Every structure is written in structure tokens, then in C-alpha cells.
Short mmCIF file of C-alpha atoms and ligand atoms in Angstrom, two decimals:
data_model
loop_
_atom_site.label_atom_id
_atom_site.label_comp_id
_atom_site.label_asym_id
_atom_site.label_seq_id
_atom_site.Cartn_x
_atom_site.Cartn_y
_atom_site.Cartn_z
CA MET Z 25 192.97 -173.31 63.80
CA LEU Z 26 192.46 -169.80 65.09
CA LYS Z 27 189.22 -169.18 66.92
CA LYS Z 28 187.18 -166.10 66.33
CA LYS Z 29 185.24 -166.47 69.55
CA PHE Z 30 188.49 -166.06 71.48
CA GLY Z 31 189.56 -163.01 69.49
CA GLN Z 32 192.66 -164.74 68.20
CA HIS Z 33 194.75 -162.38 66.10
CA LEU Z 34 198.40 -163.22 66.49
CA LEU Z 35 201.04 -160.56 66.33
CA ILE Z 36 203.73 -161.68 63.95
CA ALA Z 37 205.93 -158.66 63.29
CA SER Z 38 209.09 -159.03 65.36
CA GLY Z 39 209.79 -155.29 65.21
CA ILE Z 40 206.42 -154.53 66.80
CA LEU Z 41 206.80 -157.26 69.41
CA GLN Z 42 210.16 -155.79 70.40
CA LYS Z 43 208.65 -152.32 70.64
CA LEU Z 44 205.85 -153.52 72.90
CA VAL Z 45 208.35 -155.12 75.25
CA GLU Z 46 210.62 -152.05 75.16
CA PHE Z 47 207.71 -149.83 76.20
CA SER Z 48 207.01 -152.04 79.18
CA GLU Z 49 210.50 -151.43 80.66
CA ILE Z 50 210.80 -154.75 82.42
CA LYS Z 51 213.40 -154.86 85.16
CA SER Z 52 215.04 -157.81 86.83
CA GLU Z 53 213.11 -159.08 89.82
CA GLU Z 54 209.81 -158.07 88.24
CA THR Z 55 206.91 -160.47 88.04
CA VAL Z 56 205.04 -160.21 84.77
CA VAL Z 57 201.65 -161.60 83.80
CA GLU Z 58 200.84 -161.98 80.13
CA ILE Z 59 197.17 -162.10 79.22
CA GLY Z 60 196.22 -164.16 76.18
CA PRO Z 61 199.67 -165.38 75.16
CA GLY Z 62 198.28 -167.45 72.27
CA THR Z 63 201.12 -169.34 70.61
CA GLY Z 64 203.73 -167.36 72.55
CA ASN Z 65 205.01 -164.71 70.14
CA LEU Z 66 205.03 -161.93 72.70
CA THR Z 67 206.01 -164.42 75.41
CA LYS Z 68 209.29 -165.24 73.67
CA GLU Z 69 210.12 -161.56 73.42
CA LEU Z 70 209.26 -161.04 77.09
CA LEU Z 71 211.58 -163.87 78.06
CA LYS Z 72 214.53 -161.93 76.59
CA THR Z 73 214.16 -159.45 79.46
CA PRO Z 74 215.54 -160.06 82.96
CA LEU Z 75 212.07 -160.63 84.48
CA LYS Z 76 211.86 -162.89 87.52
CA ASN Z 77 208.60 -164.77 86.90
CA LEU Z 78 206.20 -164.85 84.00
CA TYR Z 79 202.63 -166.08 84.40
CA LEU Z 80 200.70 -166.81 81.22
CA ILE Z 81 196.92 -166.63 81.44
CA GLU Z 82 195.27 -168.28 78.47
CA ILE Z 83 191.70 -169.55 78.12
CA ASP Z 84 192.05 -171.83 75.10
CA GLN Z 85 193.18 -175.41 75.72
CA GLU Z 86 194.61 -175.71 72.22
CA MET Z 87 196.79 -172.64 72.77
CA ILE Z 88 197.90 -174.06 76.10
CA GLU Z 89 199.17 -177.17 74.31
CA LYS Z 90 201.09 -175.00 71.83
CA LEU Z 91 202.56 -172.90 74.62
CA LYS Z 92 203.78 -176.01 76.41
CA LYS Z 93 205.62 -177.02 73.24
CA ASN Z 94 206.94 -173.58 72.32
CA ILE Z 95 207.93 -172.15 75.66
CA LYS Z 96 210.57 -173.85 77.71
CA ASP Z 97 211.76 -171.54 80.43
CA GLU Z 98 211.87 -172.10 84.16
CA ARG Z 99 210.49 -168.66 84.87
CA VAL Z 100 207.17 -169.45 83.18
CA THR Z 101 203.95 -170.71 84.75
CA ILE Z 102 201.07 -171.46 82.41
CA ILE Z 103 197.57 -170.96 83.82
CA GLN Z 104 194.41 -171.91 81.98
CA ALA Z 105 191.90 -169.28 83.08
CA ASP Z 106 189.53 -166.55 81.96
CA ALA Z 107 191.32 -163.22 82.33
CA THR Z 108 188.04 -161.32 82.65
CA LYS Z 109 187.50 -163.04 86.00
CA PHE Z 110 190.97 -164.02 87.09
CA ASP Z 111 191.79 -163.50 90.75
CA PHE Z 112 195.22 -161.85 90.65
CA SER Z 113 195.60 -162.11 94.41
CA SER Z 114 195.85 -165.88 93.96
CA LEU Z 115 199.35 -165.47 92.52
CA LYS Z 116 200.59 -164.42 95.96
CA GLU Z 117 202.84 -161.73 94.54
CA LYS Z 118 202.94 -158.17 95.84
CA GLU Z 119 203.38 -156.46 92.50
CA LEU Z 120 202.48 -157.58 89.02
CA LYS Z 121 203.18 -156.00 85.67
CA LEU Z 122 200.42 -156.94 83.25
CA ILE Z 123 200.94 -157.08 79.54
CA GLY Z 124 198.99 -158.49 76.64
CA ASN Z 125 197.76 -158.37 73.11
CA LEU Z 126 194.20 -158.65 74.37
CA PRO Z 127 191.31 -160.52 72.76
CA TYR Z 128 189.37 -157.48 71.53
CA ASN Z 129 185.91 -158.91 72.20
CA VAL Z 130 186.58 -158.92 75.93
CA ALA Z 131 189.25 -156.22 76.24
CA SER Z 132 187.00 -153.90 78.25
CA LEU Z 133 186.18 -156.68 80.70
CA ILE Z 134 189.86 -157.48 81.12
CA ILE Z 135 190.62 -153.81 81.78
CA GLU Z 136 187.78 -153.68 84.31
CA ASN Z 137 189.13 -156.78 86.07
CA THR Z 138 192.60 -155.23 86.12
CA VAL Z 139 191.24 -152.24 88.01
CA MET Z 140 189.46 -154.56 90.46
CA TYR Z 141 192.87 -155.94 91.43
CA LYS Z 142 194.68 -152.60 91.34
CA GLU Z 143 196.23 -153.30 94.72
CA TYR Z 144 198.55 -155.77 93.01
CA ILE Z 145 198.94 -154.03 89.66
CA PRO Z 146 200.94 -150.80 89.49
CA GLN Z 147 201.21 -150.96 85.70
CA ALA Z 148 199.51 -152.64 82.75
CA PHE Z 149 200.34 -152.55 79.02
CA TYR Z 150 197.58 -153.59 76.69
CA MET Z 151 197.00 -153.86 72.99
CA VAL Z 152 193.37 -153.00 72.29
CA GLN Z 153 191.23 -151.75 69.45
CA LYS Z 154 192.27 -148.18 68.69
CA GLU Z 155 188.68 -147.04 69.07
CA VAL Z 156 188.47 -148.59 72.53
CA ALA Z 157 191.68 -146.81 73.54
CA GLU Z 158 190.41 -143.48 72.28
CA ARG Z 159 187.06 -143.87 73.97
CA LEU Z 160 188.72 -144.72 77.26
CA ILE Z 161 190.99 -141.71 77.04
CA LYS Z 162 188.68 -139.07 75.59
CA GLU Z 163 185.09 -139.99 76.24
CA LYS Z 164 183.08 -140.19 79.40
CA SER Z 165 181.57 -143.57 80.14
CA TRP Z 166 181.23 -145.47 83.38
CA LEU Z 167 184.27 -147.57 82.43
CA SER Z 168 186.48 -144.64 81.44
CA ILE Z 169 185.76 -142.81 84.70
CA PHE Z 170 186.20 -146.05 86.63
CA VAL Z 171 189.61 -146.70 85.08
CA LYS Z 172 190.77 -143.08 85.24
CA THR Z 173 189.90 -142.78 88.91
CA PHE Z 174 192.67 -145.24 89.67
CA TYR Z 175 194.96 -145.20 86.64
CA GLU Z 176 196.47 -142.71 84.26
CA ILE Z 177 196.03 -143.93 80.68
CA ASN Z 178 198.67 -143.20 78.05
CA TYR Z 179 198.40 -143.88 74.35
CA LEU Z 180 201.74 -145.37 73.30
CA MET Z 181 201.35 -146.24 69.63
CA SER Z 182 198.97 -147.29 66.86
CA ILE Z 183 199.48 -150.62 65.12
CA PRO Z 184 198.01 -151.29 61.66
CA ALA Z 185 196.03 -154.48 61.06
CA ARG Z 186 198.61 -155.95 58.64
CA PHE Z 187 200.94 -156.90 61.49
CA PHE Z 188 198.45 -159.50 62.75
CA VAL Z 189 197.38 -162.94 61.50
CA PRO Z 190 194.58 -162.92 60.59
CA PRO Z 191 194.44 -159.12 60.29
CA PRO Z 192 191.63 -157.67 62.44
CA LYS Z 193 189.14 -155.32 60.79
CA VAL Z 194 190.33 -152.46 62.96
CA VAL Z 195 193.45 -150.50 63.78
CA SER Z 196 195.01 -151.38 67.12
CA ALA Z 197 196.58 -149.31 69.85
CA TYR Z 198 199.02 -150.02 72.62
CA ILE Z 199 198.18 -148.31 75.88
CA LYS Z 200 199.77 -148.02 79.29
CA LEU Z 201 197.91 -147.88 82.58
CA THR Z 202 199.82 -146.39 85.49
CA ARG Z 203 198.25 -146.60 88.91
CA LYS Z 204 197.62 -143.31 90.67
CA ASP Z 205 198.26 -142.76 94.31
CA PHE Z 206 194.56 -142.58 95.09
CA LYS Z 207 193.23 -144.48 98.04
CA GLU Z 208 190.02 -142.67 98.94
CA ILE Z 209 187.76 -145.26 97.37
CA SER Z 210 188.14 -148.78 98.65
CA ASP Z 211 184.90 -150.51 97.71
CA LEU Z 212 185.41 -150.77 93.97
CA LYS Z 213 182.32 -152.86 93.33
CA ASN Z 214 180.17 -150.25 94.97
CA TYR Z 215 181.88 -147.43 93.06
CA LYS Z 216 181.31 -149.33 89.80
CA LYS Z 217 177.60 -149.69 90.64
CA PHE Z 218 177.37 -145.98 91.35
CA LEU Z 219 178.97 -145.08 88.01
CA ILE Z 220 176.81 -147.50 86.04
CA ARG Z 221 173.70 -146.03 87.64
CA LEU Z 222 174.86 -142.50 86.95
CA PHE Z 223 175.59 -143.27 83.30
CA SER Z 224 172.37 -145.17 82.66
CA GLN Z 225 169.97 -143.13 80.51
CA LYS Z 226 172.70 -140.62 79.80
CA ARG Z 227 170.38 -137.98 78.40
CA LYS Z 228 168.40 -137.64 81.61
CA MET Z 229 169.11 -134.65 83.80
CA LEU Z 230 170.91 -135.46 87.02
CA LYS Z 231 168.00 -134.30 89.17
CA HIS Z 232 166.02 -137.30 87.94
CA LYS Z 233 168.63 -139.66 89.32
CA ILE Z 234 170.03 -137.93 92.39
CA ASP Z 235 168.46 -135.91 95.16
CA GLU Z 236 168.38 -132.30 94.03
CA LYS Z 237 169.47 -130.91 97.38
CA LEU Z 238 172.54 -133.07 97.38
CA LEU Z 239 173.46 -131.78 93.93
CA LEU Z 240 172.98 -128.16 95.00
CA ASN Z 241 175.09 -128.72 98.09
CA LEU Z 242 177.92 -129.77 95.84
CA GLU Z 243 177.26 -126.82 93.52
CA ILE Z 244 176.33 -129.09 90.65
CA SER Z 245 173.45 -127.83 88.56
CA PRO Z 246 170.58 -130.36 88.81
CA ASN Z 247 169.81 -129.80 85.14
CA LYS Z 248 173.18 -131.06 84.01
CA ARG Z 249 173.62 -134.40 82.33
CA VAL Z 250 176.18 -136.96 83.40
CA GLU Z 251 178.52 -136.18 80.51
CA GLU Z 252 178.80 -132.58 81.64
CA LEU Z 253 180.28 -133.53 84.98
CA ASN Z 254 183.98 -133.14 85.54
CA PHE Z 255 186.23 -135.59 87.27
CA LYS Z 256 186.00 -133.87 90.66
CA ASN Z 257 182.21 -133.96 90.44
CA PHE Z 258 182.17 -137.73 90.13
CA LEU Z 259 184.32 -138.13 93.21
CA SER Z 260 182.44 -135.64 95.34
CA LEU Z 261 179.09 -137.07 94.30
CA TYR Z 262 180.18 -140.55 95.19
CA SER Z 263 181.53 -139.51 98.55
CA GLU Z 264 178.35 -137.54 99.39
CA ILE Z 265 176.07 -140.37 98.38
CA GLU Z 266 178.09 -142.80 100.47
CA LYS Z 267 177.82 -140.51 103.48
CA VAL Z 268 174.07 -140.31 103.19
CA LYS Z 269 173.80 -144.07 102.91
CA LYS Z 270 175.75 -144.57 106.10
CA ILE Z 271 173.54 -142.33 108.21
N1 LIG N 329 199.48 -162.64 72.43
C1 LIG N 329 199.32 -163.44 71.25
C2 LIG N 329 197.84 -163.78 70.95
C3 LIG N 329 196.85 -162.65 71.02
S1 LIG N 329 195.26 -163.12 70.52
C4 LIG N 329 199.99 -162.75 70.08
O1 LIG N 329 200.16 -161.52 70.17
O2 LIG N 329 200.35 -163.38 69.11
C5 LIG N 329 194.37 -163.16 72.03
C6 LIG N 329 194.64 -164.38 72.89
O3 LIG N 329 193.81 -164.29 74.04
C7 LIG N 329 194.28 -165.73 72.24
O4 LIG N 329 195.31 -166.63 72.48
C8 LIG N 329 192.99 -166.17 72.97
O5 LIG N 329 192.82 -167.56 73.03
C9 LIG N 329 193.20 -165.56 74.33
N2 LIG N 329 191.94 -165.30 75.06
C10 LIG N 329 190.72 -165.02 74.58
N3 LIG N 329 189.83 -164.80 75.55
C11 LIG N 329 190.52 -164.92 76.73
C12 LIG N 329 190.16 -164.80 78.09
N4 LIG N 329 188.92 -164.47 78.47
N5 LIG N 329 191.12 -165.02 79.04
C13 LIG N 329 192.40 -165.35 78.67
N6 LIG N 329 192.79 -165.45 77.38
C14 LIG N 329 191.88 -165.25 76.43
#
């Protein structure tokens, strides 16, 4: 029985599964983590590559039982855990490649958690709702700025609903996150808080949220709204606000 609450839509088309794995360019000696392996369709395809280790992170006990039956490979470690909260440092690996046909109801939370562990994750490949992918890439939200501060996001391909069982109500998209060489911000929780605050009540002018003098110092018009800021503005605002706090 597939469970709606766990966003279970299994990918069945072998051509698509192959494509997803091809995109992820897995090399020998790489450690891969698959999020939400389900019954193991993508897992089997991943195991055709020369990867060194494959960790499977699955929340549903029933799926875990199926995985244990379906997947017999020494390189695999099955972990029952919630990927929205998983501590990737616990795997004791320096570099992880993340991949997954994500449960769409919690895809944003999984992406957020990926960024939290960016130190270990140079690249991630995720299947998400097409709309979620487009919003992350094109729109300004606290999450899109948060992700794009640390990762470049590329849209790899769209996947129609008919390739899944049961078919979701939406079109899907496969995206790639590539970590940027950006080390200026180290306290990610604090940065997240700052962005959430800045994006709350989006229509309000910035001067109602941030000291006007500070805005003028950075040559940002106090009458602007958060969506009118550019990427550099977010970074300079954060760094200024942090400075003030430390004094
Ligand atoms: N990768 C499989 C299944 C994708 S469906 C395939 O392509 O066929 C999404 C999977 O994520 C399901 O197996 C579901 O049980 C699992 N899942 C849902 N919420 C999760 C969470 N918070 N953490 C880890 N896995 C989760």
C-alpha cells in the first residue's frame, strides 16, 4: 500500500531512471546518499554505477522491509530516518552526493536540511514538483535566497506525471544543486532567521523592518520592498546587521 502522507509516487520508467543517474555523473569512490528510496527503483539503477557506498534514508518501515528484500549489495546501508532532520555529519564521510525522487510534501524541508549540511554536500540531485523548482530558481523567497547563497541551482529536465505510480497531480522536475565556493556566512541558522524576518510581511517597506540609517549606508532605498533587493543587497544587509549586533 502506498501512503499519501509520505508522498509516495514511485518512478517506474526505466528510461527516466537511467537519465536521472546519468545526470548525476557518479564516479568510483563516491559516497552517495539516496533520500526516499521507496521500493528501490532508483536504488537499483544507482547500484549499476561504480559508487563506493550508498546510504538509503527512508522514513517508512514498510518500505524499509521491501528494500531489505529487493536490495542485496554490500555497498548499501539502509537507515530509517526523517530526511528533513537527518544529521549528515553522522555518516562520518567527507563528501556526499545526494540524490532522490523526493516526497513532494516535504521537498522544501529536505532542500533546507541539505543546505544546513552543505559542508558535507558538494552536489545534490533532486526530483521535485516543477513549480517548486521554478519558484526556487526564479522567485525571491527566504528559501530561494537561502539556497542560492550557497548553491547554484540548475534545471535539468521536466518529467510528466505518467512516469510515476500513482501519477502525481503535478509535473515534476529534476534539479541539480552545486555548492558555491562561498564561505563568508558560517552561522546558517542565524542567516535563515534573518531571511525569514526580512521576507515576513513582504509588502512592507524595508524601513519598517530595518534601521533606516543602515539601509542608507548601504545605498538601499528605505522605501524598497524585500522583493526588489538584489542578491548583493541580501549579503551586505546581513553582514551589516551582524556587525551592529556584535558591537
Ligand atoms: N525513490 C522512489 C520513491 C519515491 S517516493 C522511486 O522513485 O520510486 C518518496 C519516498 O520518500 C517514499 O518512499 C517515502 O516513504 C519516502 N519519504 C517520505 N517522507 C520522508 C522523509 N521525511 N524522510 C525520508 N524519506 C521519506
